[in-house]
Short mmCIF file of C-alpha atoms in Angstrom, two decimals:
data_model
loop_
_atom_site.label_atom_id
_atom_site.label_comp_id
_atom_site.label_asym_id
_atom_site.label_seq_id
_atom_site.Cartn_x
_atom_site.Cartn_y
_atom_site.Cartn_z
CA UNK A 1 16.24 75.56 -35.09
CA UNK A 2 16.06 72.22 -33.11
CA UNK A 3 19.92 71.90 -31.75
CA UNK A 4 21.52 68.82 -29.51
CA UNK A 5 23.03 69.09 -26.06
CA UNK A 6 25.96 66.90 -25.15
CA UNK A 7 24.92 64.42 -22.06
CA UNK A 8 29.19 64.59 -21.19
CA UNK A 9 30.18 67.96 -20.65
CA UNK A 10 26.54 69.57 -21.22
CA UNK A 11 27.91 72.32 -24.46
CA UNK A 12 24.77 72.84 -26.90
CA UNK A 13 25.98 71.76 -30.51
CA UNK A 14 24.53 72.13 -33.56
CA UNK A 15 21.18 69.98 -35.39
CA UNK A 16 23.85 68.19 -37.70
CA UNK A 17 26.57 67.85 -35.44
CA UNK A 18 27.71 64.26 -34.96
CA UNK A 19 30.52 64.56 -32.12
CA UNK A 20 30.41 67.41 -29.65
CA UNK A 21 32.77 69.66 -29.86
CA UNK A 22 34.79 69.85 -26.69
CA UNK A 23 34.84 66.40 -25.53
CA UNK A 24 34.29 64.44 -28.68
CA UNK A 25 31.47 62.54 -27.50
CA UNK A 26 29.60 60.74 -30.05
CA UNK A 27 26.24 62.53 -30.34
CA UNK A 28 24.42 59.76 -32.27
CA UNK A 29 22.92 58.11 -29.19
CA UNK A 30 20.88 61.32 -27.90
CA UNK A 31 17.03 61.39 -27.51
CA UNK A 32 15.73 64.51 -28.08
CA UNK A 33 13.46 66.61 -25.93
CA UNK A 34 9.58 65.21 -25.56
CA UNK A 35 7.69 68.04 -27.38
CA UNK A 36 4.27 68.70 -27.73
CA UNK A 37 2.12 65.56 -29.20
CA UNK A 38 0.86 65.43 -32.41
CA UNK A 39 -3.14 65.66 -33.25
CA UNK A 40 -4.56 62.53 -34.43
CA UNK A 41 -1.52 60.43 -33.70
CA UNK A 42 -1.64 57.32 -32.20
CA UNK A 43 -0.04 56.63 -28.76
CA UNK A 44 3.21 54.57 -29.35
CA UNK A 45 2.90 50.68 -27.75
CA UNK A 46 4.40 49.72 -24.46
CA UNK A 47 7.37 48.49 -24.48
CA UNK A 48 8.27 44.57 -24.84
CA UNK A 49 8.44 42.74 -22.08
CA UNK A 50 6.29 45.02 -19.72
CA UNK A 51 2.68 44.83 -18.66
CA UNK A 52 0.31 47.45 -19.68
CA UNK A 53 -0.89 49.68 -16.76
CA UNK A 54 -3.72 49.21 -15.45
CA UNK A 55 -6.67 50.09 -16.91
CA UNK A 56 -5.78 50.35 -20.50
CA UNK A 57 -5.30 47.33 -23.09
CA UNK A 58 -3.27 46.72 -25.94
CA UNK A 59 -5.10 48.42 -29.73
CA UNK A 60 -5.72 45.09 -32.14
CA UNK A 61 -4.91 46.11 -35.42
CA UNK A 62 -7.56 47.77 -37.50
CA UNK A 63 -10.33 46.29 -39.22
CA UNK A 64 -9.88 46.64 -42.75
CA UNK A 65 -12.18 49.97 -44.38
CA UNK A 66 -14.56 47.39 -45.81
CA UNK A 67 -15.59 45.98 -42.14
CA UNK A 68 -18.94 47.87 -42.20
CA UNK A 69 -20.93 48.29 -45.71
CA UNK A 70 -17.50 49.36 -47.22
CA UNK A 71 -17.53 52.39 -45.30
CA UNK A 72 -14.26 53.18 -44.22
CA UNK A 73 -13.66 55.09 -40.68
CA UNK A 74 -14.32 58.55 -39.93
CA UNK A 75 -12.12 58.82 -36.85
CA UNK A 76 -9.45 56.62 -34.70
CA UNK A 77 -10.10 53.58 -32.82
CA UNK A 78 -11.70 53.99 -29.11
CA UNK A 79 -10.36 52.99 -25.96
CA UNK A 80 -11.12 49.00 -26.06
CA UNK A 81 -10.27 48.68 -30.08
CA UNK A 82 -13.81 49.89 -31.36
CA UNK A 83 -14.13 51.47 -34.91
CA UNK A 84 -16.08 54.30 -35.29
CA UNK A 85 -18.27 53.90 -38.01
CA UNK A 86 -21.20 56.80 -39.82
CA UNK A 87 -24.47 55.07 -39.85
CA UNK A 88 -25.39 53.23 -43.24
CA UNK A 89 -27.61 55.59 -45.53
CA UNK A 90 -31.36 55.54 -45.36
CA UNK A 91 -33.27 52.78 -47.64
CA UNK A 92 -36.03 54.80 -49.62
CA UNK A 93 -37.29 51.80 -51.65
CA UNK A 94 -38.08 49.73 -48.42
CA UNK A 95 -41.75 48.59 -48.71
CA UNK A 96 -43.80 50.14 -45.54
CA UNK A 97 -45.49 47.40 -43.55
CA UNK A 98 -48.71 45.77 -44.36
CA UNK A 99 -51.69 46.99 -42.41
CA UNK A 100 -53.56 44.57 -39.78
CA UNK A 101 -56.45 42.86 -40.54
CA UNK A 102 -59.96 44.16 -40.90
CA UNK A 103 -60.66 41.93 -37.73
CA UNK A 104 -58.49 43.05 -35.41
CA UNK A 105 -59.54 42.47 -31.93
CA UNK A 106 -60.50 45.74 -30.32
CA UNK A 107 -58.76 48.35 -28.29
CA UNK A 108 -58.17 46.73 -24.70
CA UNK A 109 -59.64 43.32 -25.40
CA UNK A 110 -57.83 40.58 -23.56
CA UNK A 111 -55.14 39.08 -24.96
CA UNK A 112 -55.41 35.82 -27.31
CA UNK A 113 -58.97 36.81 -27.84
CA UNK A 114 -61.18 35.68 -30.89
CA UNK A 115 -61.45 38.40 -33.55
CA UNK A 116 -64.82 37.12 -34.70
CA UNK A 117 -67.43 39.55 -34.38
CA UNK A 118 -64.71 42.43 -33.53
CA UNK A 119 -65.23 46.00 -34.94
CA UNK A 120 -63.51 46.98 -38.36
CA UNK A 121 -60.02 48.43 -37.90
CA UNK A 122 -61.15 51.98 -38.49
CA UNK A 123 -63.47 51.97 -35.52
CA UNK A 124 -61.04 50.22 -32.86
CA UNK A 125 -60.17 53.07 -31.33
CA UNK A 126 -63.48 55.01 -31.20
CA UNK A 127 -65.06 55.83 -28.06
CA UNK A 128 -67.84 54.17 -27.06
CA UNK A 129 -71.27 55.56 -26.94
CA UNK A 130 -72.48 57.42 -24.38
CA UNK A 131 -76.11 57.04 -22.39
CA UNK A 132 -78.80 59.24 -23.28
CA UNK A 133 -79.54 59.96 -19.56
CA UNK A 134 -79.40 56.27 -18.76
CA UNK A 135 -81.67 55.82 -22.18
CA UNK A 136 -80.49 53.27 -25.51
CA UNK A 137 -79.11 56.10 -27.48
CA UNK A 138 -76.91 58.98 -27.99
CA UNK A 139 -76.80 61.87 -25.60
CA UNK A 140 -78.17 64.85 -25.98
CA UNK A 141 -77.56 67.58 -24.00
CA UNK A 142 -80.21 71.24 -23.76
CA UNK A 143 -83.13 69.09 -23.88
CA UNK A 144 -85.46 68.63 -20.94
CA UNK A 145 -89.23 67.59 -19.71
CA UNK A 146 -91.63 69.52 -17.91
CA UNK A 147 -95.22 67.42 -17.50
CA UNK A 148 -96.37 66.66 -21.20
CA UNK A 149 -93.64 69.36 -23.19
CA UNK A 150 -90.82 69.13 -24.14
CA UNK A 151 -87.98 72.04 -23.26
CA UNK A 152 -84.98 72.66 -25.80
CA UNK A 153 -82.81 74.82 -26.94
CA UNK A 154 -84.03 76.90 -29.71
CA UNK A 155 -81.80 75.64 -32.72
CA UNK A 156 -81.02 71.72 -31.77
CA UNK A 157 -81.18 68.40 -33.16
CA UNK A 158 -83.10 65.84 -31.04
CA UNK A 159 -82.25 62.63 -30.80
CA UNK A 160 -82.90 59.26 -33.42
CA UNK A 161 -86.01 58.51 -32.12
CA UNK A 162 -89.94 59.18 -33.47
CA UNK A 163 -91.04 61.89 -31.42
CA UNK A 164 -94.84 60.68 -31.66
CA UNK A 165 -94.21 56.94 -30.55
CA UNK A 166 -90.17 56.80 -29.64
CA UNK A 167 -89.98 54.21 -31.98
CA UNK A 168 -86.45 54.42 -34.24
CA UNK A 169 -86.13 57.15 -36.85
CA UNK A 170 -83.42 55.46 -38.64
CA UNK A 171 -81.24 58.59 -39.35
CA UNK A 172 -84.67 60.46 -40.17
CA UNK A 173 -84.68 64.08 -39.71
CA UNK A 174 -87.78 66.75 -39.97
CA UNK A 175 -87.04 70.06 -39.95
CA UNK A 176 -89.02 72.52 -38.35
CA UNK A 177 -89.21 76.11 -37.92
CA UNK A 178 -91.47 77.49 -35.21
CA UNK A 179 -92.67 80.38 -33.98
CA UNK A 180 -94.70 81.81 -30.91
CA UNK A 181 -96.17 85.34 -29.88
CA UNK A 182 -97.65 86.74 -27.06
CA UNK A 183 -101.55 85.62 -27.39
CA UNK A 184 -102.82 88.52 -26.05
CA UNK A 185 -101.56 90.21 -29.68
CA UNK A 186 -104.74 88.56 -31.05
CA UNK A 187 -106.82 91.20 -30.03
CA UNK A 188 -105.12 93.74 -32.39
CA UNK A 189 -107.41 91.76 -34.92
CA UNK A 190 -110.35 93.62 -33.71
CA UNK A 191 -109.13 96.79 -35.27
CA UNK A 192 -107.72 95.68 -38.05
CA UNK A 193 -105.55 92.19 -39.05
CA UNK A 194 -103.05 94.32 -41.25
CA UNK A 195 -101.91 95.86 -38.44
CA UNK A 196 -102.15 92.30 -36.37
CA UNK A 197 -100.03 90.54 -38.80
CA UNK A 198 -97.29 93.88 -39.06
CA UNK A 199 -96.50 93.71 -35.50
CA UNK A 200 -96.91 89.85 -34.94
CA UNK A 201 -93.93 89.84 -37.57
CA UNK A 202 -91.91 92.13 -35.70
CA UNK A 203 -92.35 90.62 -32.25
CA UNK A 204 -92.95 87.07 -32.78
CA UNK A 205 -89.89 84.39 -31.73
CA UNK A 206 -88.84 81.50 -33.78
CA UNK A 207 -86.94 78.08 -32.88
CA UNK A 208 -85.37 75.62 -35.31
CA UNK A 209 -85.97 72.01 -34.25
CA UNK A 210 -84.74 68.97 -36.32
CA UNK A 211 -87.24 66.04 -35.53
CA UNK A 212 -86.93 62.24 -35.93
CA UNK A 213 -90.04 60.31 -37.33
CA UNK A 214 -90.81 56.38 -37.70
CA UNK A 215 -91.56 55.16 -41.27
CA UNK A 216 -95.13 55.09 -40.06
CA UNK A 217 -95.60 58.53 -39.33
CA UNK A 218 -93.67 59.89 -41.94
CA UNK A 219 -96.79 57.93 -44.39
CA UNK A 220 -99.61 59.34 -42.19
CA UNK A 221 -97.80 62.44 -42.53
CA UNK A 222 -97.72 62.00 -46.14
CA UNK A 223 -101.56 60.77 -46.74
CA UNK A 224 -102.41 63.68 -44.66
CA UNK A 225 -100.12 66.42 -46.90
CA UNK A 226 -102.12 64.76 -50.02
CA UNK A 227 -105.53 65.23 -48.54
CA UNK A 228 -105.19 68.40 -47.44
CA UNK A 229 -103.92 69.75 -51.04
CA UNK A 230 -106.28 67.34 -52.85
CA UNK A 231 -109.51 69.50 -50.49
CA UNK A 232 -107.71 72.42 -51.32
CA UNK A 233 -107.59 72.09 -55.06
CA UNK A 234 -111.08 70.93 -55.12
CA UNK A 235 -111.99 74.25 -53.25
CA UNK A 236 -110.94 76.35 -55.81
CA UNK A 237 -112.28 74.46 -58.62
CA UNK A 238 -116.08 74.78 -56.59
CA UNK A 239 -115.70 78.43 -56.27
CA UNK A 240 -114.94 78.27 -60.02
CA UNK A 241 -117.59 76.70 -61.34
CA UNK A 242 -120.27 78.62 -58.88
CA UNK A 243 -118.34 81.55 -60.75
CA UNK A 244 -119.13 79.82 -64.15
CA UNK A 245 -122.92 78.49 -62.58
CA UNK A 246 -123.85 81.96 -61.00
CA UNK A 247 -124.47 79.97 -57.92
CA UNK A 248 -124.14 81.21 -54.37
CA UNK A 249 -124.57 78.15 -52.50
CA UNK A 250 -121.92 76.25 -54.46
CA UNK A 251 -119.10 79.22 -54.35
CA UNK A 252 -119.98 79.43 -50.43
CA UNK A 253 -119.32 75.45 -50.06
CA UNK A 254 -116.73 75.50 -52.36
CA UNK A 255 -114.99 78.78 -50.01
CA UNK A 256 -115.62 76.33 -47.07
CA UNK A 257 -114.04 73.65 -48.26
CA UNK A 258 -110.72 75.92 -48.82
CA UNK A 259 -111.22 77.18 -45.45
CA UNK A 260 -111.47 73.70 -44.13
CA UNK A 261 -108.44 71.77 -45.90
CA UNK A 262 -106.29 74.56 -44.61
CA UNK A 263 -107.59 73.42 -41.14
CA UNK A 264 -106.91 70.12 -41.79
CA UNK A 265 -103.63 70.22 -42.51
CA UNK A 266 -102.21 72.60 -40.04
CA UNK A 267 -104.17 69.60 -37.26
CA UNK A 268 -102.98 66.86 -38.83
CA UNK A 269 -99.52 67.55 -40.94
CA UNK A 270 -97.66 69.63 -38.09
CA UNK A 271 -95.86 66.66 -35.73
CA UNK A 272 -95.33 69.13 -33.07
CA UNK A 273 -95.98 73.00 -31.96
CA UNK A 274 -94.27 75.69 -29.64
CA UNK A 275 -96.24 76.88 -26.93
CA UNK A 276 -93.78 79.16 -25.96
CA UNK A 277 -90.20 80.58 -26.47
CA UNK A 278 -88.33 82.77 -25.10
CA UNK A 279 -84.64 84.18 -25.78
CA UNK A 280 -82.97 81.13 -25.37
CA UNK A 281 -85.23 78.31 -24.81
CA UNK A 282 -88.27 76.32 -26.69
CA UNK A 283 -91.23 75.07 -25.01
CA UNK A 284 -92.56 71.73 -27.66
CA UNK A 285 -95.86 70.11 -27.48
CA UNK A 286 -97.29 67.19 -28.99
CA UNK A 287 -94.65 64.80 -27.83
CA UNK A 288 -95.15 61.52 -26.85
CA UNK A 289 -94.75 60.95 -23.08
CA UNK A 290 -92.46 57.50 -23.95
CA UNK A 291 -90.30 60.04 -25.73
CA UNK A 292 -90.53 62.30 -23.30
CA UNK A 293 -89.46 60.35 -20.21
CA UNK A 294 -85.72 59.75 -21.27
CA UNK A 295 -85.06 63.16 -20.61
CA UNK A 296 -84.14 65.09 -17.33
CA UNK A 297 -86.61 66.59 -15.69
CA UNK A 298 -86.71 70.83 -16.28
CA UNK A 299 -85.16 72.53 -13.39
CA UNK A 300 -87.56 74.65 -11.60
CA UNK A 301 -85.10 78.08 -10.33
#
């Protein structure tokens, strides 16, 4: 219990006394001991009449509760009178902002510069193309020249260009599977070709090669496919009527002419043929030497 000293003769009285008890002095007067200060209280004003010390200033009064979107403070004033205030809530029905034009100038173009003739938006920030080894088109990288062939890897795509003129393929893509043995595996056909075409099978190494082709080619390539079916087909229907005719001569010319349109259409539909190939790389001929001087020459270890 809180009790009050007399500032006359010094005896400790009670909370509710009013006089002290040996002397009589009025205890009305008497400030009681500083204690420990309140939390969240605010300090009390200086006095009237006296400056404030020196580096402090007077609080203004405090903004009403409705000074900030009606949000009322979460904590006292600041040193230099500023409200503390919780950030306004997050506006889920603002509209996101409109997208730039289609004709944006480009990436790094200089500034106030004409968007005529720029790229679309979506390609503004693409990288430009890269030199095919100082060539017009796209890199390609595992594909070389050595004299009149061509050295790739053995599953690659080669470039957009016709690989019998270098003219542009347009996107044009032929697919090709090749495949190369050991020539000296020809002589198994002297014994018997059963056993030639078991081990040839076995031994034999294949490439996958994705080829571009003009428009022009790809008709020659066409006419020549239609030819060599069309001899084909009329072939067989020789042999069948010497059959029919009991006629040597004509099921002899007709066999020939089977024999022949198969010829003709390995010369004149394949675009291109391996020469050799090893474990990892393809060695192409019938290129065109245009084509083939964009590329690097093969190095020689």
């Amino acid at each position: 219990m809180a009790s009050l000293k007399c500032m006359n003769c010094g005896l400790v009285n009670f909370a509710g006394s009013v006089t002290c008890r040996r002397c009589e002095t009025s205890l009305l007067n008497h400030v009681p001991p500083p204690g420990p200060p309140m939390m969240n209280s605010m300090p009390p004003p200086p006095p009237q009449g006296f400056p404030p010390p020196q580096g402090f200033a007077n609080y203004p009064p405090p903004p009403p509760p409705a000074g900030f979107g009606g949000y009322p403070p979460t904590m006292p004033p600041a040193p230099g009178g500023y409200m503390n205030y919780p950030p306004p809530p997050p506006n889920y029905n603002a509209l996101p902002p409109p997208p730039p034009p289609m004709n944006a100038p480009a990436y790094g173009a200089a500034p106030n510069a004409p968007s005529y003739g720029a790229p679309p938006f979506q390609q503004a920030f693409a990288p430009p193309p890269r030199p095919f080894y100082g060539g017009p088109f796209v890199q390609a990288p595992g594909v070389w020249q050595d004299g009149a062939t061509l050295i790739t890897t053995r599953n690659i795509v080669l470039p957009d260009r016709c690989v019998k003129c270098n003219a542009p393929a347009n996107g044009y893509r032929l697919k090709r599977s090749l495949s190369w043995h050991n020539p000296l595996l020809y002589l198994l056909l002297i014994a018997s070709w059963l056993i030639y075409l078991i081990v040839v099978l076995i031994v034999r190494k294949t490439a996958r090669v994705h080829i571009g082709l003009c428009e022009d080619h790809i008709k020659s390539r066409h006419i020549a496919l239609f030819s060599a079916w069309f001899l084909f087909l009329a072939g067989i229907g020789t042999i069948v009527l010497a059959f029919a005719s009991r006629s040597v001569m004509a099921g002899f010319f007709g066999f020939l002419v089977v024999i022949g349109s198969g010829i003709f259409g390995i010369l004149t539909c394949r675009m291109v043929y391996a020469s050799k190939i090893d474990e990892q790389f393809a060695w192409i001929k019938g290129v065109d030497r245009e084509y083939l001087s964009q590329f690097p020459q093969w190095p020689r270890y």
